[in-house]
Amino acid sequence: MLALRMRQKDAEFYFVSYPAEELLKKVRFISRYYGERGEQVGGDEGRGETDDVERFIRTIERGSDSFQRQLNRRKVRQIRDFYRNGAEQPVIPGAVLLFSGETLRFSAMPGYDRMGDLGEPRSPFLIIDGQHRLAGLHFYLNEPDANRRVDVPCVIFDGKTAEFATEMFVVINSTHTRINKSHLIDLYERIEWGTDDTKRYAARLVRRLYEEGDSPLRYHLNMLGGRSQQDLWINQAQAYSEVHRLVSRPEAERWITDGRGRSEQRGYGLLRDVLRAARTVFGEAWGDNKRFMVTRDVTLKALLRLASDVAAAGKVLGITPGEDLEKPLTRAFQPWSELVREFRREGFYERFPAPGQSQRVEKVRARLAREAGLE
């Protein structure tokens, strides 16, 4: 299908125009849309579910009292009537947001970088936003005199942006239902990380970085449902990606386990002490100091990533799993005190040049690791 490839920072997604009838065959309603007489729109309770995001969204919607967003029948009827009565104005001027857990193939057209052919997924799209509009469209197109000349603008996210797509789903749907914010952290964790032990363990460590009183990031993580009015330094999904990277690496295994398996206290302790040592060494540059980039996402991601270097260099640093790591790490990180000026906001991106955020994070990590003798 012809698509326009959009790039924003390190993210990539696609804009597509779909004929309405064709689109309705390619999207996946989650068995919760009903018409005036209780008709079900799409959904297949018996179909095998292959996508983590969809599987856990289904689980939450069916089983959690805090997240019941069954479609309002009156709203579907109003949308259907709007489609029926509007002949000259566009009926769906705003884009529908779709997600596929697959990484879709994009082939640029000769002479163009942004325009090309986007391969379609093997399974139907999950609808992040626009389910009310598409449900109303379903019922409208079932009417014998419906005007079927309707093209639907769609923004498509694929497996490369799964974390962002899931977070969007939770935020968009919770806003519609006025969901109690106290449910959102657990809800996000259940949807995003599911039953995979490593993912769930990483999510719990991020939760502790947000909640524990001795965490340098306490209430400064932008968590769904976060109650702090303090400055938020890094997003939950950004922190999770780095923590998951750490706990998935073989060299970290002995640092996050004890005799009973993976230990939250050990994993959290490693991350906490790396951050506490960094806070001590960076001094006044740490915190809500707007003149520095130390507690901004690019540097915090680098520091969380640096925990892997600490785990790999344990013998060199003279540290062992399970002990208090803050003091020896503070000694190891002491050379960073000479780098504080490099983390000034003014000129930071010129001092750490990179084509994108992920490359800049790696450049910052490498600089810090080199100065601390971790490479």
PDB file of C-alpha atoms in Angstrom, residues 1-5 7 14-15 105-119:
ATOM      1  CA  MET A   1       0.000   0.000   0.000  1.00  0.00           C
ATOM      2  CA  LEU A   2       1.205   3.524  -0.775  1.00  0.00           C
ATOM      3  CA  ALA A   3       2.426   5.218   2.410  1.00  0.00           C
ATOM      4  CA  LEU A   4       4.232   8.311   3.602  1.00  0.00           C
ATOM      5  CA  ARG A   5       7.037   7.503   6.017  1.00  0.00           C
ATOM      6  CA  ARG A   7      10.359  10.303  11.095  1.00  0.00           C
ATOM      7  CA  TYR A  14       3.549   5.762   8.471  1.00  0.00           C
ATOM      8  CA  PHE A  15       0.611   7.717   7.067  1.00  0.00           C
ATOM      9  CA  ARG A 105       8.588  -3.595   5.311  1.00  0.00           C
ATOM     10  CA  PHE A 106       8.855  -0.176   3.629  1.00  0.00           C
ATOM     11  CA  SER A 107      10.290   0.200   0.114  1.00  0.00           C
ATOM     12  CA  ALA A 108      10.915   3.790  -0.922  1.00  0.00           C
ATOM     13  CA  MET A 109       9.955   4.824  -4.449  1.00  0.00           C
ATOM     14  CA  PRO A 110      12.807   5.775  -6.811  1.00  0.00           C
ATOM     15  CA  GLY A 111      13.737   9.396  -6.184  1.00  0.00           C
ATOM     16  CA  TYR A 112      11.815   9.577  -2.907  1.00  0.00           C
ATOM     17  CA  ASP A 113      12.875   8.851   0.663  1.00  0.00           C
ATOM     18  CA  ARG A 114       9.565   9.381   2.422  1.00  0.00           C
ATOM     19  CA  MET A 115       7.080   7.912  -0.043  1.00  0.00           C
ATOM     20  CA  GLY A 116       6.888   4.246  -0.920  1.00  0.00           C
ATOM     21  CA  ASP A 117       5.216   0.886  -0.598  1.00  0.00           C
ATOM     22  CA  LEU A 118       4.382  -0.349   2.909  1.00  0.00           C
ATOM     23  CA  GLY A 119       3.915  -4.067   3.328  1.00  0.00           C
TER      24      GLY A 119
END
